[in-house]
PDB file of C-alpha atoms in Angstrom:
ATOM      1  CA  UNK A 424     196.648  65.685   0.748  1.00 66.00           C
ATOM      2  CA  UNK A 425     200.039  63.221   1.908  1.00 72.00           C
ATOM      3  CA  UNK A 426     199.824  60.120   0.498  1.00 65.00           C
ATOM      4  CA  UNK A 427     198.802  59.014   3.971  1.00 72.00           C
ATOM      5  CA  UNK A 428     195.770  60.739   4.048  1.00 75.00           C
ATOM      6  CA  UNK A 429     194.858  59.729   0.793  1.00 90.00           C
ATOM      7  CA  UNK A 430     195.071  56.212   1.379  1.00 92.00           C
ATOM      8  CA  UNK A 431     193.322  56.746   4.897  1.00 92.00           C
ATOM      9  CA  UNK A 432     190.487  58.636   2.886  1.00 94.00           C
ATOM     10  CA  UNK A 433     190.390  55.800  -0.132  1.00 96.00           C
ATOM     11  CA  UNK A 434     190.207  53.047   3.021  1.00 96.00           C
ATOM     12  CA  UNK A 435     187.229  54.497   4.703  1.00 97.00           C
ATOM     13  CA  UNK A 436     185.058  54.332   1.609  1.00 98.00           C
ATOM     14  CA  UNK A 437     186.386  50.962   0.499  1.00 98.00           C
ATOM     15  CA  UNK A 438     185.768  49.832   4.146  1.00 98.00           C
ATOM     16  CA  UNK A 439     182.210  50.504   3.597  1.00 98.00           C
ATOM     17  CA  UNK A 440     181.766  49.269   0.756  1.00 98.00           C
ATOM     18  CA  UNK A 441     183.216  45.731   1.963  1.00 98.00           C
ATOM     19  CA  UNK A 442     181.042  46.468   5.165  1.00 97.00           C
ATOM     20  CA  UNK A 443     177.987  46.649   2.786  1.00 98.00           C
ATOM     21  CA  UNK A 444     178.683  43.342   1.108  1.00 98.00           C
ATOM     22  CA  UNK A 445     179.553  41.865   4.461  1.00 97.00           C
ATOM     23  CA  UNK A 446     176.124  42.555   5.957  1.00 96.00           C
ATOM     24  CA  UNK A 447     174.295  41.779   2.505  1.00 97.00           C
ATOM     25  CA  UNK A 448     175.878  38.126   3.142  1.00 96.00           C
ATOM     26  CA  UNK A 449     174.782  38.394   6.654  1.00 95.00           C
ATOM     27  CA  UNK A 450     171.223  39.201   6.288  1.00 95.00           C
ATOM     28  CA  UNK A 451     170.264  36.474   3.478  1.00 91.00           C
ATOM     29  CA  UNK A 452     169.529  39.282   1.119  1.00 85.00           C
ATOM     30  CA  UNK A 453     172.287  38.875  -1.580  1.00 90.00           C
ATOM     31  CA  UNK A 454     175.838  38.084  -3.085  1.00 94.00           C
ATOM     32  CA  UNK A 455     178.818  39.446  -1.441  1.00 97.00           C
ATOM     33  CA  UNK A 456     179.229  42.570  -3.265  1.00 98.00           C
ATOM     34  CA  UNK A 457     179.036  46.023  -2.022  1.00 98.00           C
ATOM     35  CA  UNK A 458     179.865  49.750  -4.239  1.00 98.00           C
ATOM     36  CA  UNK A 459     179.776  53.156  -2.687  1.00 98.00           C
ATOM     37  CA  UNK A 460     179.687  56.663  -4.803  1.00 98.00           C
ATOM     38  CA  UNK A 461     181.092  59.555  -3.633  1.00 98.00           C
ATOM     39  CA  UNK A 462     181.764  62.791  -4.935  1.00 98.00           C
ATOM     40  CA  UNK A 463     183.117  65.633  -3.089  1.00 97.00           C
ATOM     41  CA  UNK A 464     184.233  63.118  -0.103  1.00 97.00           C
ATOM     42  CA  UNK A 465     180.592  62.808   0.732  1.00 98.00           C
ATOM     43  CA  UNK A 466     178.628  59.534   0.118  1.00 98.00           C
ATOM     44  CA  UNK A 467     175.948  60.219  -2.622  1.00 98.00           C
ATOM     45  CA  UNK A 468     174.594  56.371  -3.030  1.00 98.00           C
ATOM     46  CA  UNK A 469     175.428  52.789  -2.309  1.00 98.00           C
ATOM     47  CA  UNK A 470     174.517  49.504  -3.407  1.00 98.00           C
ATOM     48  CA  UNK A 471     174.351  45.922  -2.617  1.00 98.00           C
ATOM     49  CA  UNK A 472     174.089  42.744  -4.777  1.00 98.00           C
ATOM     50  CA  UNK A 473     170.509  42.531  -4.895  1.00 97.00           C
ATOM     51  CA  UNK A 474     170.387  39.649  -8.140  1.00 96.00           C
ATOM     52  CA  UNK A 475     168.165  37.285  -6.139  1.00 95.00           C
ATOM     53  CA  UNK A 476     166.211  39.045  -3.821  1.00 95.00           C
ATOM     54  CA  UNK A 477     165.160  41.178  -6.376  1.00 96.00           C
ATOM     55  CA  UNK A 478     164.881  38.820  -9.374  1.00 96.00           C
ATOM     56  CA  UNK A 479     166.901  41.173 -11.606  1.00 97.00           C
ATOM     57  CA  UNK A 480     170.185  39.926 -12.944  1.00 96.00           C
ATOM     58  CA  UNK A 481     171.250  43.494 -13.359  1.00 97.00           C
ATOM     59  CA  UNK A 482     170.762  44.343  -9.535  1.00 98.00           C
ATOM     60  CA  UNK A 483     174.471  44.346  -9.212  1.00 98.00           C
ATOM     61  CA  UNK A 484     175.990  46.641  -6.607  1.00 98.00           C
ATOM     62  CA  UNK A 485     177.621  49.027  -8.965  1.00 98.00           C
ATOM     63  CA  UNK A 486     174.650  48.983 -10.958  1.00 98.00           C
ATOM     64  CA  UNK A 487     172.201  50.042  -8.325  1.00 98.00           C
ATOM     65  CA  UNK A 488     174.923  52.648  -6.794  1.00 98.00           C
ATOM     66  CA  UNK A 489     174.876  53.615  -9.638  1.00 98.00           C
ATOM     67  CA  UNK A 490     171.435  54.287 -10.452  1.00 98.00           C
ATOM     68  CA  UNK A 491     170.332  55.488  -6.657  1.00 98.00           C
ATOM     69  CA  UNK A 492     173.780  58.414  -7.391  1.00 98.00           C
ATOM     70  CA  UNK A 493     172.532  59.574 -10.509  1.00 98.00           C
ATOM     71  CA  UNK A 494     168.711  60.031  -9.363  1.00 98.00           C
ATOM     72  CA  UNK A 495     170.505  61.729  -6.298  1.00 98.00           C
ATOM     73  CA  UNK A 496     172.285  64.162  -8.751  1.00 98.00           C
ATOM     74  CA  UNK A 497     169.514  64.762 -11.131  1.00 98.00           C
ATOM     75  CA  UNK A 498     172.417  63.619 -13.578  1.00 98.00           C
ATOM     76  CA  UNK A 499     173.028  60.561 -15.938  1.00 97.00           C
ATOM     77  CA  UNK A 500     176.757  60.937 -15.394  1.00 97.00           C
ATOM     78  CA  UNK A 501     178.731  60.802 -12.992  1.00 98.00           C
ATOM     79  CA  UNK A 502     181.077  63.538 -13.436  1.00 97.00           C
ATOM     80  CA  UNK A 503     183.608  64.681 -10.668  1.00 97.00           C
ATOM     81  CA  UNK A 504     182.541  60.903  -8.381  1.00 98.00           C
ATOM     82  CA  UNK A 505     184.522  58.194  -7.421  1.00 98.00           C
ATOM     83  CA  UNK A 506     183.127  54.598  -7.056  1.00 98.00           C
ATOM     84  CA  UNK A 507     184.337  52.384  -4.311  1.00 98.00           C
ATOM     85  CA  UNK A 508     183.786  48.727  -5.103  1.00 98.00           C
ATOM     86  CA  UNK A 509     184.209  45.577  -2.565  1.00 98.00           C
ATOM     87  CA  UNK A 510     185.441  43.868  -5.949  1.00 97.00           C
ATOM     88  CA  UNK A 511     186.647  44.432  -9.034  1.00 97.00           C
ATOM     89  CA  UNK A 512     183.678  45.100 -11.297  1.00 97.00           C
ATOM     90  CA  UNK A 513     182.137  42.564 -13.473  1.00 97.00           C
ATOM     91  CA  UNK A 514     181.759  42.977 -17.465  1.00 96.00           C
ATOM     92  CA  UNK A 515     177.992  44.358 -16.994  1.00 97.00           C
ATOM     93  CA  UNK A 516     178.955  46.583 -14.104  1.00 98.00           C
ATOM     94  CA  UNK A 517     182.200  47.953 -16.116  1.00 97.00           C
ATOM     95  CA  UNK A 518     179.878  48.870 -18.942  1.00 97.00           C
ATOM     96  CA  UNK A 519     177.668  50.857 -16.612  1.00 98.00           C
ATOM     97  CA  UNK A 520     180.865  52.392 -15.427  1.00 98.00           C
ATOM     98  CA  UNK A 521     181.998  53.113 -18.400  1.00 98.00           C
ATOM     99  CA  UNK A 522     179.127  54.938 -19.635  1.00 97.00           C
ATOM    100  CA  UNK A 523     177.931  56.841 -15.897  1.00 98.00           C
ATOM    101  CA  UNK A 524     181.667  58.392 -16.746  1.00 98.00           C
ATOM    102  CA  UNK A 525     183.282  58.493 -13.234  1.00 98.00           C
ATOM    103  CA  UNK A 526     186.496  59.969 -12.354  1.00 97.00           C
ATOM    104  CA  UNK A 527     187.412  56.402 -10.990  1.00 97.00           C
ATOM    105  CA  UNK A 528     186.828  53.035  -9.219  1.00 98.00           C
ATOM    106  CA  UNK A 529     188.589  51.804  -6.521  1.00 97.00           C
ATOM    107  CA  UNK A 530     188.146  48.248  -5.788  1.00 98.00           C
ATOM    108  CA  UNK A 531     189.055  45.266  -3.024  1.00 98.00           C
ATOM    109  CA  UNK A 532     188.827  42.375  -4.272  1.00 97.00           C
ATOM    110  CA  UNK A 533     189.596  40.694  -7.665  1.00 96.00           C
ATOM    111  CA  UNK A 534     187.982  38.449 -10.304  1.00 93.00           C
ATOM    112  CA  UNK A 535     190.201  36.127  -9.123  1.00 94.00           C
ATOM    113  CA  UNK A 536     189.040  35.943  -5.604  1.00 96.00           C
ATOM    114  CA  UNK A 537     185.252  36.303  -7.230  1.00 95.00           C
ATOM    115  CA  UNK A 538     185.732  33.040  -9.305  1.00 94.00           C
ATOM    116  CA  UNK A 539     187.551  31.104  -5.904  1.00 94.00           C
ATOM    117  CA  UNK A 540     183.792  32.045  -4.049  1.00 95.00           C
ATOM    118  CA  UNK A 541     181.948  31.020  -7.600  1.00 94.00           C
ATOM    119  CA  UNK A 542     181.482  33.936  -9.379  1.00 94.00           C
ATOM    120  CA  UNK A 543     183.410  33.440 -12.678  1.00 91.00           C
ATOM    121  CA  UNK A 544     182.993  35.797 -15.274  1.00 92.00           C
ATOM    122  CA  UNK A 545     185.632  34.750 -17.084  1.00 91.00           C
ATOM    123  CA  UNK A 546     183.476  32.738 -19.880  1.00 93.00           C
ATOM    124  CA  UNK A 547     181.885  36.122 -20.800  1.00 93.00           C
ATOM    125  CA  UNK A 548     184.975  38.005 -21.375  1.00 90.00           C
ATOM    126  CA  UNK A 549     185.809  35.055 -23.473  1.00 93.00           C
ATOM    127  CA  UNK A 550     182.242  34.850 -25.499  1.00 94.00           C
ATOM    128  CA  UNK A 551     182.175  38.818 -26.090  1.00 92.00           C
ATOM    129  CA  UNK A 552     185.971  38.442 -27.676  1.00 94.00           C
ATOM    130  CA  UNK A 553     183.650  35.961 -30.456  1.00 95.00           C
ATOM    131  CA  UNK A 554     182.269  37.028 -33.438  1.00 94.00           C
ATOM    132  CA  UNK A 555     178.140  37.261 -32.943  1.00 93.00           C
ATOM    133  CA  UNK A 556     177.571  33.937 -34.430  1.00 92.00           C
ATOM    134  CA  UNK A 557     180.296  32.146 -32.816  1.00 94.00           C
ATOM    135  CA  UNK A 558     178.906  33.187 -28.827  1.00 94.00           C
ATOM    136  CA  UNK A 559     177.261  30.462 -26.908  1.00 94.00           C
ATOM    137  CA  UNK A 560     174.174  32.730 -26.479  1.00 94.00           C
ATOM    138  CA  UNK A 561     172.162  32.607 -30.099  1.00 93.00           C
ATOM    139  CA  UNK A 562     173.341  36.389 -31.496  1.00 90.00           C
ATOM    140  CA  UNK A 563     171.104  36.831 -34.729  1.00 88.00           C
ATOM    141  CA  UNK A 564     171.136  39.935 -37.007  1.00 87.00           C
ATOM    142  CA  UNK A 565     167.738  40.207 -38.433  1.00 89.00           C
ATOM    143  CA  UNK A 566     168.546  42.471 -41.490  1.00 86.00           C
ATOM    144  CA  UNK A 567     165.168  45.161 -41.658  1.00 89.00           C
ATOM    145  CA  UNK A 568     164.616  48.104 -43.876  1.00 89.00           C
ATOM    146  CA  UNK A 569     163.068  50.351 -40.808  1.00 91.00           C
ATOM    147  CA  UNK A 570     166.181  48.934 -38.498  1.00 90.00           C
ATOM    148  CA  UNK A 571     167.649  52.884 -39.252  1.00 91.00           C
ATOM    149  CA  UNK A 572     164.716  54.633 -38.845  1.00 93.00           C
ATOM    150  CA  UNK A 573     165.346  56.090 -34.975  1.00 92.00           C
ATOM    151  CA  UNK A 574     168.622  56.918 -35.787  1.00 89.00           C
ATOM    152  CA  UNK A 575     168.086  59.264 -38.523  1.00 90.00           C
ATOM    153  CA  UNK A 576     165.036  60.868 -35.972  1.00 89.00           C
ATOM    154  CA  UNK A 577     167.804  61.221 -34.036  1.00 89.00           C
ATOM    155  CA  UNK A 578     170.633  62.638 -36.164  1.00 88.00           C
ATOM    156  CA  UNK A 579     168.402  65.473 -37.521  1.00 92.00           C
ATOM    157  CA  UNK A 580     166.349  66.124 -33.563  1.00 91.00           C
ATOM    158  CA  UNK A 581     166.638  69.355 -32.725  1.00 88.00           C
ATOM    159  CA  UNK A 582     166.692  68.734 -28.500  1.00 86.00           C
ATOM    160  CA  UNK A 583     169.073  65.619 -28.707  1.00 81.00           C
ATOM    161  CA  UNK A 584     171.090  65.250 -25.607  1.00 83.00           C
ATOM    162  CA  UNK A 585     174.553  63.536 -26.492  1.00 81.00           C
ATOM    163  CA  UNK A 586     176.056  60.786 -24.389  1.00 80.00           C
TER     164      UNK A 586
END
């Protein structure tokens, strides 16, 4: 592929995912945030910011593109898919990322424009930087003698699958 028609293939899908958040805005049914999967230049799932509609402060776009792709592909990763993003992806969302394993994200907008509209995520980049006790949310490590136990299940289960 030129380098033309790989930034005319990269636009189509980041073009719908902007068109998804677009619409979300439009119809009363969520922040302006829209993510698209694909994998073999064929749309497996997308998602829209769905955090008050759905009363679910994980119902991010990524995060529910996410989950609708890897039902879809009977698969907890995302191996060989690319995620198109209408913004660059929050601190929750890039942890889903992270661990759904995608080849890689492609994304419109930045924090900064999310933090001119009001979504700053800046303060929780900051507060995950901080030691546990120092965060603003109350971290506390409750020191237990069973707190091992499911990990040594796991380290000696015989149909473990790893992640």
């Amino acid at each position: 592929m030129s380098f033309e028609q790989d930034q005319a293939y990269h636009k189509t899908f980041i073009d719908l995912a902007i068109d998804l958040a677009s619409n979300n805005v439009r119809s009363n049914c969520g922040g302006p945030f829209g993510a698209v999967v694909v994998k073999d230049g064929n749309v497996i799932a997308t998602g829209v910011n769905r955090v008050v509609v759905a009363h679910d402060p994980t119902a991010h776009a990524e995060i529910e593109a996410i989950r609708l792709a890897c039902r879809a592909l009977a698969s907890f990763q995302l191996e060989g898919c690319d995620i198109y993003s209408s913004c660059e992806p929050c601190p929750m969302c890039m942890g889903a990322i992270y661990w759904a394993r995608p080849r890689a994200v492609y994304y419109a907008a930045t924090q900064a424009d999310a933090t001119d509209a009001g979504f700053d995520d800046s303060f929780i980049y900051r507060d995950m930087a901080l030691v546990p006790e120092a965060r603003k949310i109350k971290m506390v490590h409750m020191l237990h003698q069973g707190a091992g136990a499911s990990f040594e299940l796991w380290r000696v289960a015989n149909r473990k699958v790893l992640y």
